[in-house]
PDB file of C-alpha atoms in Angstrom:
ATOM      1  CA  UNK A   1       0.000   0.000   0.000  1.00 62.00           C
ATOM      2  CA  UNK A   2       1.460   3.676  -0.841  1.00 67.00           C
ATOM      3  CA  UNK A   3       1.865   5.971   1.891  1.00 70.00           C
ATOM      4  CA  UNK A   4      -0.247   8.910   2.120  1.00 84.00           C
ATOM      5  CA  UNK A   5       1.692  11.437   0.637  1.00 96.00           C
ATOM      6  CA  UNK A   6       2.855  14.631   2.823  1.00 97.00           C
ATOM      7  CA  UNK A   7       1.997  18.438   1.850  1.00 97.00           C
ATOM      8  CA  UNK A   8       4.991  20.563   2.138  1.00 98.00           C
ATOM      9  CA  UNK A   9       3.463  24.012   0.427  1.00 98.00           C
ATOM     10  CA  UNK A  10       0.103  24.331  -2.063  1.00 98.00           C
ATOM     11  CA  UNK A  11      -0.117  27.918  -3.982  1.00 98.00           C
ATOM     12  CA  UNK A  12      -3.284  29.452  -5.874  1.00 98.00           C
ATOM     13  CA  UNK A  13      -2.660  29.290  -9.839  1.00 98.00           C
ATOM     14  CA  UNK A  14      -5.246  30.089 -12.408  1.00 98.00           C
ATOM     15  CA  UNK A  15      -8.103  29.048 -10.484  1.00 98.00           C
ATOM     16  CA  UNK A  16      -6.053  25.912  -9.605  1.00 98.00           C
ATOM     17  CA  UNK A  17      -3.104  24.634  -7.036  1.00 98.00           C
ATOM     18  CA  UNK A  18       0.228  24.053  -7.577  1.00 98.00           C
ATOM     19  CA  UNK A  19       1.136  22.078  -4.585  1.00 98.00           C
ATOM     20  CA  UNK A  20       4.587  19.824  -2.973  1.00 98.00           C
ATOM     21  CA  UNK A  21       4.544  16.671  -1.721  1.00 98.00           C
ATOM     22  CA  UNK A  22       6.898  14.034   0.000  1.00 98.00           C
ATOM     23  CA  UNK A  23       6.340  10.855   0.535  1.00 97.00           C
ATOM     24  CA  UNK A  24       8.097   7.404   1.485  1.00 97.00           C
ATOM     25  CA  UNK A  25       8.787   5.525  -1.262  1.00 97.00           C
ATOM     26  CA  UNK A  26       8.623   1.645  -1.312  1.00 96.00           C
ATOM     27  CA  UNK A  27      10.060   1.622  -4.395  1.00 97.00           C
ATOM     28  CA  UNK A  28      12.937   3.814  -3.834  1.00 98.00           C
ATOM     29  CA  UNK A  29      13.462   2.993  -0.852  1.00 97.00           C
ATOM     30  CA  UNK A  30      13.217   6.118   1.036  1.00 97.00           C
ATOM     31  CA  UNK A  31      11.470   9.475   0.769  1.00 97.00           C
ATOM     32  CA  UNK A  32      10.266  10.528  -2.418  1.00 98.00           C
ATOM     33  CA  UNK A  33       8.922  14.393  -3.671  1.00 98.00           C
ATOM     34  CA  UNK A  34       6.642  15.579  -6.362  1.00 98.00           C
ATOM     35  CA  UNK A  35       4.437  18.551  -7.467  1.00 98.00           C
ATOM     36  CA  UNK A  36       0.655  18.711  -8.665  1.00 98.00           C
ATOM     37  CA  UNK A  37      -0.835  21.300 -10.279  1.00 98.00           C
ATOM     38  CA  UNK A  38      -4.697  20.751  -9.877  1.00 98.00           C
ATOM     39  CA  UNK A  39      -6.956  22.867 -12.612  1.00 98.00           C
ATOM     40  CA  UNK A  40     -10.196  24.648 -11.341  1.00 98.00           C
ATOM     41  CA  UNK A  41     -11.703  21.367 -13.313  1.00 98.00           C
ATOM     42  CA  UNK A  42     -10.816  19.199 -10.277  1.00 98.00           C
ATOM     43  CA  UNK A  43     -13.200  21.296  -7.836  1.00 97.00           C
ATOM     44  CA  UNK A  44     -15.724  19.169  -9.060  1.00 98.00           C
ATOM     45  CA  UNK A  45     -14.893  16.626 -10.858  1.00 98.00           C
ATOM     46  CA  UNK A  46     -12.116  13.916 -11.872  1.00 98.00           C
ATOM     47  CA  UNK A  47      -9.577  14.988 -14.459  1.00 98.00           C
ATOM     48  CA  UNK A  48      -7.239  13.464 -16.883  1.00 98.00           C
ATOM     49  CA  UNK A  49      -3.375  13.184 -15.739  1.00 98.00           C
ATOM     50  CA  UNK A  50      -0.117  14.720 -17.374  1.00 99.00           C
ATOM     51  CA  UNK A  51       3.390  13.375 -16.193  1.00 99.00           C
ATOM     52  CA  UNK A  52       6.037  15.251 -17.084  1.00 99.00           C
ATOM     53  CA  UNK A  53       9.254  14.360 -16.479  1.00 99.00           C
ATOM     54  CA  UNK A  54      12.529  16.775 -15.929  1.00 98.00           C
ATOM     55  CA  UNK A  55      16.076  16.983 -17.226  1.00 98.00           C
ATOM     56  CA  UNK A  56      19.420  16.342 -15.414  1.00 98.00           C
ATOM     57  CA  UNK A  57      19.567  18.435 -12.777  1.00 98.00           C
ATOM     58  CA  UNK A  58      16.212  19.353 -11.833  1.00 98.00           C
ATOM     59  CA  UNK A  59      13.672  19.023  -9.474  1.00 98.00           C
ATOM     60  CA  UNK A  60      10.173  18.426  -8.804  1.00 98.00           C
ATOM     61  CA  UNK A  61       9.761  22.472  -8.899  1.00 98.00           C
ATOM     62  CA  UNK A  62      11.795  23.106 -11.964  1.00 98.00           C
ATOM     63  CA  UNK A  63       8.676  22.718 -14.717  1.00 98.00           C
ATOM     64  CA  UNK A  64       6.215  24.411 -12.407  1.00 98.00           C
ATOM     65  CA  UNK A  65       8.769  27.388 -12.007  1.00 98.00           C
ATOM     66  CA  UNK A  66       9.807  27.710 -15.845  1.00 98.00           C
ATOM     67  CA  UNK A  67       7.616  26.069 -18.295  1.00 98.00           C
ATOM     68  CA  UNK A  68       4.602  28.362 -18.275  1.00 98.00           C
ATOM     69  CA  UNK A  69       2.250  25.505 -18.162  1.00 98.00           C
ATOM     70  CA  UNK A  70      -0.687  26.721 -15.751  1.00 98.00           C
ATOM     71  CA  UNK A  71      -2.672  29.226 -17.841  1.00 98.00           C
ATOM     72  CA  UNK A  72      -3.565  26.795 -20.769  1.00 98.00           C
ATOM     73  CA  UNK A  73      -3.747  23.578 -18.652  1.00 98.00           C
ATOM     74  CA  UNK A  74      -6.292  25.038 -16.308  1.00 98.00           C
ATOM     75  CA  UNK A  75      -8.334  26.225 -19.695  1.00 98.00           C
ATOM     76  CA  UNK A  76      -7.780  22.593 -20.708  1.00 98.00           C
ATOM     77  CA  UNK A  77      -8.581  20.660 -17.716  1.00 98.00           C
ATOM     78  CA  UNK A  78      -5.239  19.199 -17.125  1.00 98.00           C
ATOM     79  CA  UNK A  79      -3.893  17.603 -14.189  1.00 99.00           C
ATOM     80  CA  UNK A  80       0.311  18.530 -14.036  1.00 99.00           C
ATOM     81  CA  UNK A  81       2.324  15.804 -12.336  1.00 99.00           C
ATOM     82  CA  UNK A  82       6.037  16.098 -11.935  1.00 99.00           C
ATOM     83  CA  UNK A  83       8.015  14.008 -10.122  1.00 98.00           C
ATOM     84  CA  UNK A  84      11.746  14.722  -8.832  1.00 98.00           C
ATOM     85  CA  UNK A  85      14.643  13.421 -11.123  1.00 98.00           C
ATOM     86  CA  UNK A  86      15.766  10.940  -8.513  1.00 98.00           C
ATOM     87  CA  UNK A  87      15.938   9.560  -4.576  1.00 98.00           C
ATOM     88  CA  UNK A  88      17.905  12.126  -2.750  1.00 98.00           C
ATOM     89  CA  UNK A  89      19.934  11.914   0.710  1.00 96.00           C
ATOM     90  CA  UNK A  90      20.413   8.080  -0.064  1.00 97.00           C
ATOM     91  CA  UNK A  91      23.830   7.702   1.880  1.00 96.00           C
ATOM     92  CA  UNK A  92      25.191   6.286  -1.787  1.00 97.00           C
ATOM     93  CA  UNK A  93      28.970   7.650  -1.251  1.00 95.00           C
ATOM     94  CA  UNK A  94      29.424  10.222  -3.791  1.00 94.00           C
ATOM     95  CA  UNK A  95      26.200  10.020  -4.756  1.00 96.00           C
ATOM     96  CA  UNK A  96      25.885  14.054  -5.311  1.00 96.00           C
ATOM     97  CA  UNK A  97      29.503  14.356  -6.635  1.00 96.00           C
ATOM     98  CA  UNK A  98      28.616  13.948 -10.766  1.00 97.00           C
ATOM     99  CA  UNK A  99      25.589  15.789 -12.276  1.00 97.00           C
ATOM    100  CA  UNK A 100      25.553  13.456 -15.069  1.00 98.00           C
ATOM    101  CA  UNK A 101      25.092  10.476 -12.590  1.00 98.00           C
ATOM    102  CA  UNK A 102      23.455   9.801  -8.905  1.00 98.00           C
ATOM    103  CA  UNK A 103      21.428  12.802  -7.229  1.00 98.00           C
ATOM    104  CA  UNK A 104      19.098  14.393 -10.109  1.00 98.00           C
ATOM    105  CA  UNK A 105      19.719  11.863 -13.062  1.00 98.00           C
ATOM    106  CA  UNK A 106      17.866   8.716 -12.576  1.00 98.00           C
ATOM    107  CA  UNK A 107      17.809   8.467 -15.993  1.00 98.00           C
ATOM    108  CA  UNK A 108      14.136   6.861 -15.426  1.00 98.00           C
ATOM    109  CA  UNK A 109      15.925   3.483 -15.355  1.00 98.00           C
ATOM    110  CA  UNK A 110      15.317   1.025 -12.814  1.00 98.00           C
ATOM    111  CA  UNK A 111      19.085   0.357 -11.833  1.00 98.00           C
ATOM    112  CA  UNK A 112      20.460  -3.458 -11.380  1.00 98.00           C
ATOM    113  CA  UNK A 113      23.984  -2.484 -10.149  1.00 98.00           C
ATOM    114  CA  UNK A 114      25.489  -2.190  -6.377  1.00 97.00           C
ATOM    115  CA  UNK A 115      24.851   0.462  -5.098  1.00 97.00           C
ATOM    116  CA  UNK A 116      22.108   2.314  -7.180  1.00 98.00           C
ATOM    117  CA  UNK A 117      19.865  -1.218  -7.262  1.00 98.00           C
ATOM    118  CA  UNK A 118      17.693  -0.311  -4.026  1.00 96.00           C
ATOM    119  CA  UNK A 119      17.042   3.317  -4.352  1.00 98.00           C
ATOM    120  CA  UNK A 120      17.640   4.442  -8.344  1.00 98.00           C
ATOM    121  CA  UNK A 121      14.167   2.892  -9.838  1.00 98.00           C
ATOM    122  CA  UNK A 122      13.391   5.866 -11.112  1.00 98.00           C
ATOM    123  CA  UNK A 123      10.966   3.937 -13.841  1.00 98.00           C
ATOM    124  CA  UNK A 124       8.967   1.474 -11.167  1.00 98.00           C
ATOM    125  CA  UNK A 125       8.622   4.674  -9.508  1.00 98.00           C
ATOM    126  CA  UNK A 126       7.159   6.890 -12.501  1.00 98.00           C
ATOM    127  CA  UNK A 127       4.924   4.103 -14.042  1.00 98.00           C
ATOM    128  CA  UNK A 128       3.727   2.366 -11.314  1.00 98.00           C
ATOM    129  CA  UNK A 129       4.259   3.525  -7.278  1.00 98.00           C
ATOM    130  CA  UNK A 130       3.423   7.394  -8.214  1.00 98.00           C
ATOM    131  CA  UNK A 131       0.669   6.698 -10.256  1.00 98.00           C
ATOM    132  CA  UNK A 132      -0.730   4.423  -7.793  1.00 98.00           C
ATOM    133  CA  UNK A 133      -0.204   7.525  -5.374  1.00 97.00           C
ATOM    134  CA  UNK A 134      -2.095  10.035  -7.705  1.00 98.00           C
ATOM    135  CA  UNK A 135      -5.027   8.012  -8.254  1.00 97.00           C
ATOM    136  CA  UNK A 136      -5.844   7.432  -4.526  1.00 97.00           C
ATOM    137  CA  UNK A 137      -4.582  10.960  -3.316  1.00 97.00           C
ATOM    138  CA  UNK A 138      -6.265  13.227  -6.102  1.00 98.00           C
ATOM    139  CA  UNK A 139      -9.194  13.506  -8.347  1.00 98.00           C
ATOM    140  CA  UNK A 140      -7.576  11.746 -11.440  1.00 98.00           C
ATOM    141  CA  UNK A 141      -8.938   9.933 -14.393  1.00 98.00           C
ATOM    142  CA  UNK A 142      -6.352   6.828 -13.964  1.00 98.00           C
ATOM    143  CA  UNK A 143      -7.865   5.720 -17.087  1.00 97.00           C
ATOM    144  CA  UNK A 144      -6.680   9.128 -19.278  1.00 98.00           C
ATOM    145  CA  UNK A 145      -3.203   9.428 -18.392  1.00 98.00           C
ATOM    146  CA  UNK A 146      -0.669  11.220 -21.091  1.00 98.00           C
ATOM    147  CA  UNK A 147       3.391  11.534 -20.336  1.00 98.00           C
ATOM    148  CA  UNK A 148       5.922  13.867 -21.749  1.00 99.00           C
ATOM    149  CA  UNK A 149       9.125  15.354 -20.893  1.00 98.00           C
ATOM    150  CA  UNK A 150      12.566  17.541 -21.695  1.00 99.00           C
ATOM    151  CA  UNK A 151      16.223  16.399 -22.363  1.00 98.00           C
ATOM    152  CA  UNK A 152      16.863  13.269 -20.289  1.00 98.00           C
ATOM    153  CA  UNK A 153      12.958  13.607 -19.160  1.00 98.00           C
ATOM    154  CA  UNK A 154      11.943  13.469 -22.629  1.00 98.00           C
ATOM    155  CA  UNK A 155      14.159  10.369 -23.144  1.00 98.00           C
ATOM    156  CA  UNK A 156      12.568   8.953 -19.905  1.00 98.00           C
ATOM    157  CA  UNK A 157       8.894   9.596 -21.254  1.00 98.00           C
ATOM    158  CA  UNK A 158       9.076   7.932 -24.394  1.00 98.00           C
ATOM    159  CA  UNK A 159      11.142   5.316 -22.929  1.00 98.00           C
ATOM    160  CA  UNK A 160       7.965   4.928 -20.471  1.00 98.00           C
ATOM    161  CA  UNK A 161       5.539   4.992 -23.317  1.00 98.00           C
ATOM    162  CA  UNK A 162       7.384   2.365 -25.398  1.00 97.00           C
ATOM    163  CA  UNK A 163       8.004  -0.244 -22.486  1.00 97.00           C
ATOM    164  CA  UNK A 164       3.918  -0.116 -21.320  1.00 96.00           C
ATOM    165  CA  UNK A 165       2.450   0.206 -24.496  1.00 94.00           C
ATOM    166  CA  UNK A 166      -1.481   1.056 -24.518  1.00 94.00           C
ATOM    167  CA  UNK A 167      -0.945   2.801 -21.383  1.00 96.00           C
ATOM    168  CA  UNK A 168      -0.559   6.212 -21.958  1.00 98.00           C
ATOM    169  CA  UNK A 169      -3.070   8.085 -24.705  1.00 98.00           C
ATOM    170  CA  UNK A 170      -0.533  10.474 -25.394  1.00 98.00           C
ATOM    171  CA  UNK A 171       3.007  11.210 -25.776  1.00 98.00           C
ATOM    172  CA  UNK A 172       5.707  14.183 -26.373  1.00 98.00           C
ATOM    173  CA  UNK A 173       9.023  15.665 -26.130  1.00 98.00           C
ATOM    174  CA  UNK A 174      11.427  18.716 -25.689  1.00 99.00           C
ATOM    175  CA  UNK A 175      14.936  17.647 -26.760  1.00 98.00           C
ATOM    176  CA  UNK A 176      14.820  14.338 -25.621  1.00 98.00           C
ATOM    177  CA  UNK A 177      18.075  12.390 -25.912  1.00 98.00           C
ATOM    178  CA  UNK A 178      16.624  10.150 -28.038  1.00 98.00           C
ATOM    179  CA  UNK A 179      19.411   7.553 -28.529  1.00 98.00           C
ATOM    180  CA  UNK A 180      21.034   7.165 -25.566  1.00 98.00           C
ATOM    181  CA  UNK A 181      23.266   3.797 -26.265  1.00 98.00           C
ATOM    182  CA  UNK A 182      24.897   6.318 -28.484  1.00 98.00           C
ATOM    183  CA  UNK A 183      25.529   9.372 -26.321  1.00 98.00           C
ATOM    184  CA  UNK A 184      27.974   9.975 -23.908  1.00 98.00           C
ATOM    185  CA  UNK A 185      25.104  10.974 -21.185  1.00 98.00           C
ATOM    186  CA  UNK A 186      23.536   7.703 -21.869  1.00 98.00           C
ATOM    187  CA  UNK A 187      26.645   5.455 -21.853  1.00 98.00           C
ATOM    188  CA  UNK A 188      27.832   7.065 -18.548  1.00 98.00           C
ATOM    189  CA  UNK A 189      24.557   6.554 -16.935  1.00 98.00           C
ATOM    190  CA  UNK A 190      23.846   3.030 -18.110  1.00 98.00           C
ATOM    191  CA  UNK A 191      27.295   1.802 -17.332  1.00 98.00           C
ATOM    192  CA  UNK A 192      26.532   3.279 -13.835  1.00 98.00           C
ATOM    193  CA  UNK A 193      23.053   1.940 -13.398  1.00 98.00           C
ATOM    194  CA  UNK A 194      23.203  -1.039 -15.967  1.00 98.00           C
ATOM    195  CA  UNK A 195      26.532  -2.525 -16.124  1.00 98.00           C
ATOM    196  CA  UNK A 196      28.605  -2.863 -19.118  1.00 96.00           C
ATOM    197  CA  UNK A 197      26.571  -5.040 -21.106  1.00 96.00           C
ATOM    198  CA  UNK A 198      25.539  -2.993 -23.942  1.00 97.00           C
ATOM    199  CA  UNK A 199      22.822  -5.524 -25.046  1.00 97.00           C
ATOM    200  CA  UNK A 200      20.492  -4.406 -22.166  1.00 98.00           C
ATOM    201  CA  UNK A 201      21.112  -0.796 -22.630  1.00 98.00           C
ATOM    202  CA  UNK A 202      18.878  -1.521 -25.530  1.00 97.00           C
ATOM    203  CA  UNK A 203      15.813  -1.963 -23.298  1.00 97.00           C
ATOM    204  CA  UNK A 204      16.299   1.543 -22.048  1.00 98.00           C
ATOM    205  CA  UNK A 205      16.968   2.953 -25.628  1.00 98.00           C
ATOM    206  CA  UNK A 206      14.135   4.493 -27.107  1.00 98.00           C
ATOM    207  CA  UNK A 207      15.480   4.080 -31.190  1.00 98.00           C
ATOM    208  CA  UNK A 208      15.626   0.739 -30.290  1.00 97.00           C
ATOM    209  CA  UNK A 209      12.582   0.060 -28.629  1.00 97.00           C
ATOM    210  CA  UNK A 210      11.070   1.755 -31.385  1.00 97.00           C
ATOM    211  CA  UNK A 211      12.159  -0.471 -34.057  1.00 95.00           C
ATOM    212  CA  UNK A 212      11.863  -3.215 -31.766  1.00 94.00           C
ATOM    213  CA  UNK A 213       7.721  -2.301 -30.970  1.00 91.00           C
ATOM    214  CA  UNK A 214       4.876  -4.888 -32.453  1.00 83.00           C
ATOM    215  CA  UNK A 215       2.310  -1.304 -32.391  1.00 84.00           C
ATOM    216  CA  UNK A 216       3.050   1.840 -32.731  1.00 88.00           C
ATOM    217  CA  UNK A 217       2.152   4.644 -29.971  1.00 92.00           C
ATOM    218  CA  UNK A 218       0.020   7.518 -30.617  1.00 95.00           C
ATOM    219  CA  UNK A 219       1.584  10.383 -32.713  1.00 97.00           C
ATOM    220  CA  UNK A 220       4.612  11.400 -30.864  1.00 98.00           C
ATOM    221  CA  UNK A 221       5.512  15.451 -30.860  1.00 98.00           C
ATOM    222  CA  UNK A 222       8.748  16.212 -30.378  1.00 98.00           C
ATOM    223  CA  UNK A 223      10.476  19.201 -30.700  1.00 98.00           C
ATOM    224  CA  UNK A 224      14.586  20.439 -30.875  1.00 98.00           C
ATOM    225  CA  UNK A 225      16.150  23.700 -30.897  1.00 98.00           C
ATOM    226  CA  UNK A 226      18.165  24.279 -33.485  1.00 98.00           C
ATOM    227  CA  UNK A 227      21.314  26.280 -31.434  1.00 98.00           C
ATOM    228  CA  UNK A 228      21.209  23.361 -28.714  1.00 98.00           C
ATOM    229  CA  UNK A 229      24.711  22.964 -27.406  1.00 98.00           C
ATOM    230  CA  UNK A 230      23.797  19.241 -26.792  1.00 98.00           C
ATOM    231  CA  UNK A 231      22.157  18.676 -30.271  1.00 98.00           C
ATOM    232  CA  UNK A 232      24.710  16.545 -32.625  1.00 96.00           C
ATOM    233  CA  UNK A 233      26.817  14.814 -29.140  1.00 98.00           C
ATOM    234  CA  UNK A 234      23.918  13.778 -27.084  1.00 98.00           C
ATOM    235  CA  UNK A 235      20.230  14.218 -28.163  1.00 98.00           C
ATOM    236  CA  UNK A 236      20.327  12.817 -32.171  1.00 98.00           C
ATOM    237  CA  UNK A 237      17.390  13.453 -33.458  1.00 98.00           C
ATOM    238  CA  UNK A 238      17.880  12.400 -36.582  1.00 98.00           C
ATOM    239  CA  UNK A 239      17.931   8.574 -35.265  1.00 98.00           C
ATOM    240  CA  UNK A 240      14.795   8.618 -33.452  1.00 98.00           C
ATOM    241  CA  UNK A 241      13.050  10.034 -37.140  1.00 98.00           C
ATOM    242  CA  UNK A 242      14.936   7.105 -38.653  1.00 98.00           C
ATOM    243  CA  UNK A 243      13.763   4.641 -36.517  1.00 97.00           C
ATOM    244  CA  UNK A 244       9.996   5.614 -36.378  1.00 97.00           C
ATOM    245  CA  UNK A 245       9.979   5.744 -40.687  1.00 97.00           C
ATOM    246  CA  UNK A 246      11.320   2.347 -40.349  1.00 96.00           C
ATOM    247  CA  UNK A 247       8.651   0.975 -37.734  1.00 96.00           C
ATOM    248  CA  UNK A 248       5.890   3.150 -39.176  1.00 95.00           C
ATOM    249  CA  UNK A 249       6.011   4.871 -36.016  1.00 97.00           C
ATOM    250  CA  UNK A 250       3.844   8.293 -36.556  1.00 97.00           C
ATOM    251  CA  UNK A 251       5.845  11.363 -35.792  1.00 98.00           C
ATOM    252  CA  UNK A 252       6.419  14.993 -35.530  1.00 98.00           C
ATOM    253  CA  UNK A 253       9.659  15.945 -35.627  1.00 98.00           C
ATOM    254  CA  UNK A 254       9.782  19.723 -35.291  1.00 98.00           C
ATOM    255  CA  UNK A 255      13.408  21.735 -35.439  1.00 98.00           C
ATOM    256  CA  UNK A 256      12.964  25.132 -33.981  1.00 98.00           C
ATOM    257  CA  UNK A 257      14.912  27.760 -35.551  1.00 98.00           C
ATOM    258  CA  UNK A 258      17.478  29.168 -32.947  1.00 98.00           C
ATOM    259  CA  UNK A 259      16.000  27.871 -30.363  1.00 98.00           C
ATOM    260  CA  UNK A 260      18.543  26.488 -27.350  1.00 98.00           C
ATOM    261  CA  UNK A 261      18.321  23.587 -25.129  1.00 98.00           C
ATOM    262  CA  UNK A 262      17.090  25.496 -22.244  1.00 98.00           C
ATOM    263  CA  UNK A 263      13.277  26.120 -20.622  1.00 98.00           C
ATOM    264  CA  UNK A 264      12.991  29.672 -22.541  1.00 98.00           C
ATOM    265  CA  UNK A 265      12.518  27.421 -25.728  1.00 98.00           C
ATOM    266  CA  UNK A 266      10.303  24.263 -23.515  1.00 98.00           C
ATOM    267  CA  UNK A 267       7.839  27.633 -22.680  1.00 98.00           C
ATOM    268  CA  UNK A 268       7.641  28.690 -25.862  1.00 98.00           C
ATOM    269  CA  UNK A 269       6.116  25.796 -27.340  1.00 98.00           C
ATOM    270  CA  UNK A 270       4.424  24.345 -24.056  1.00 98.00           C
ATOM    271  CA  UNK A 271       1.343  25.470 -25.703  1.00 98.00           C
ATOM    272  CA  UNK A 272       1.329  23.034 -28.266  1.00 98.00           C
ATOM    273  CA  UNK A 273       2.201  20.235 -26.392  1.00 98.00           C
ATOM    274  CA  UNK A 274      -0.228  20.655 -23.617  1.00 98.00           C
ATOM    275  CA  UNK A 275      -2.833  20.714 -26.750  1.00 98.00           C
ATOM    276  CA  UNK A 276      -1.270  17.969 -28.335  1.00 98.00           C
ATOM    277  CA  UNK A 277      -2.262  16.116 -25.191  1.00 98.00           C
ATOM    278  CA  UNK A 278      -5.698  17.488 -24.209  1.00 98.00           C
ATOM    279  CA  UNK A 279      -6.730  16.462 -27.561  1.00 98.00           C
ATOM    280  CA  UNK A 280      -6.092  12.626 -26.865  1.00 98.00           C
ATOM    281  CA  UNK A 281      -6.797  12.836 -23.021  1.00 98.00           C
ATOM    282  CA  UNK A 282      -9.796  14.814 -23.469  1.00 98.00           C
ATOM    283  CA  UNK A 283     -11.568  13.385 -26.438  1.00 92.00           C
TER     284      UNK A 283
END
């Protein structure tokens, strides 16, 4: 059974609540945070959910800060879920030491190597424990649930989508590092969590999962900057629209003229994402 989970602060927003939680974790082994922003919708009624799932080095608050989310969601009857990036305060030596690895990059793996196994299960945590949590703490339609998510987030939501297909009705992403057997970020943070087997890296790969998938998901947005610093080393975009012509996989690939890596381009086109969704999750 999930533990009740633990208000820490709840703020008015657009005739809504953006509000923090902690909770213990079963599934990470230890206490857990997350933010919920609730629109006016909820007063009276049940609502569909929206995960959406941060970048290296950010935090449940991050997309509720930056991403300019509130105004349309609460017009569109969207319920904003956003969990942290990873356990924190694990006693894992070192553990805060790298910003590519350990304290706010899960990576939305669930880890198999000493000593991230017990606490870094980032993935259990985001498609099944926090869920569970959000349908028996809030007014949410468990059965209309859409994920999405920016850089390493947006790797970890389509990663999500592809491993439980049928689950979620809707799917996008901001710069997601979209083939991560093939990045540096991804091959640091797999040998960490993984080991140095490269075949299953491919389970956590979204290319190959992709290619690998007996259905396709629903249209998948996704959407790159142009002037992102991380573009050609990490994020390769270009293999993810390979991948889903080969599997048939509908997509949206959009590259955004001079746009950068950071949350001044996610809040610029937040707008269409969040519409993208409501369109599946309301219909």
């Amino acid at each position: 059974m999930v533990a009740s989970p633990r208000l820490v602060s709840e703020h008015r927003c657009f005739g809504g609540t953006v509000a923090y939680y902690r909770h213990d974790s079963r599934v990470c082994g230890g206490e857990m945070r997350f933010s919920v922003y609730l629109p006016p919708q909820a007063q009276s009624g049940k609502v569909p959910v929206l995960y959406y799932l941060s970048g290296l080095t950010c935090t449940e608050e991050t997309f509720q800060i930056k991403a300019g989310a509130h105004r349309l969601a609460a017009e569109l009857g969207l319920m904003l879920v956003v969990p942290d990036t990873s356990p924190r305060d694990t006693g894992i030596p070192n553990e805060s030491a790298d910003w590519e690895v350990g304290t706010a990059a899960g990576f939305y793996v669930d880890a198999t190597q000493a000593p991230w196994a017990s606490r870094f299960r980032m993935f259990s945590y985001v498609t099944g424990e926090l869920p569970e949590l959000v349908g028996g703490s809030f007014p949410a339609r468990m059965d209309r649930e859409g994920i999405f998510g920016h850089s390493m987030g947006g790797h970890g939501a389509l990663v999500c989508a592809l491993r439980q297909p049928g689950r979620y009705r809707s799917v996008s992403a901001f710069s997601p590092i979209s083939a991560p057997i093939r990045a540096p970020w991804g091959q640091k943070a797999f040998t960490t969590y993984i080991g140095g087997d490269t075949e299953a890296w491919r389970a956590w790969d979204a290319t190959e999962l992709i290619r690998a998938a007996r259905s396709p998901l629903p249209p998948l947005l996704v959407d790159q900057g142009t002037r992102d610093k991380f573009l050609g080393e990490q994020l390769k975009p270009e293999l993810l629209r390979e991948a889903c012509e080969q599997a048939g996989q509908p997509l949206t690939l959009r590259s955004q003229d001079g746009y950068d890596h950071g949350y001044y381009f996610v809040s610029t086109f937040m707008a269409d994402h969040l519409r993208h969704h409501a369109a599946a999750l309301n219909a």
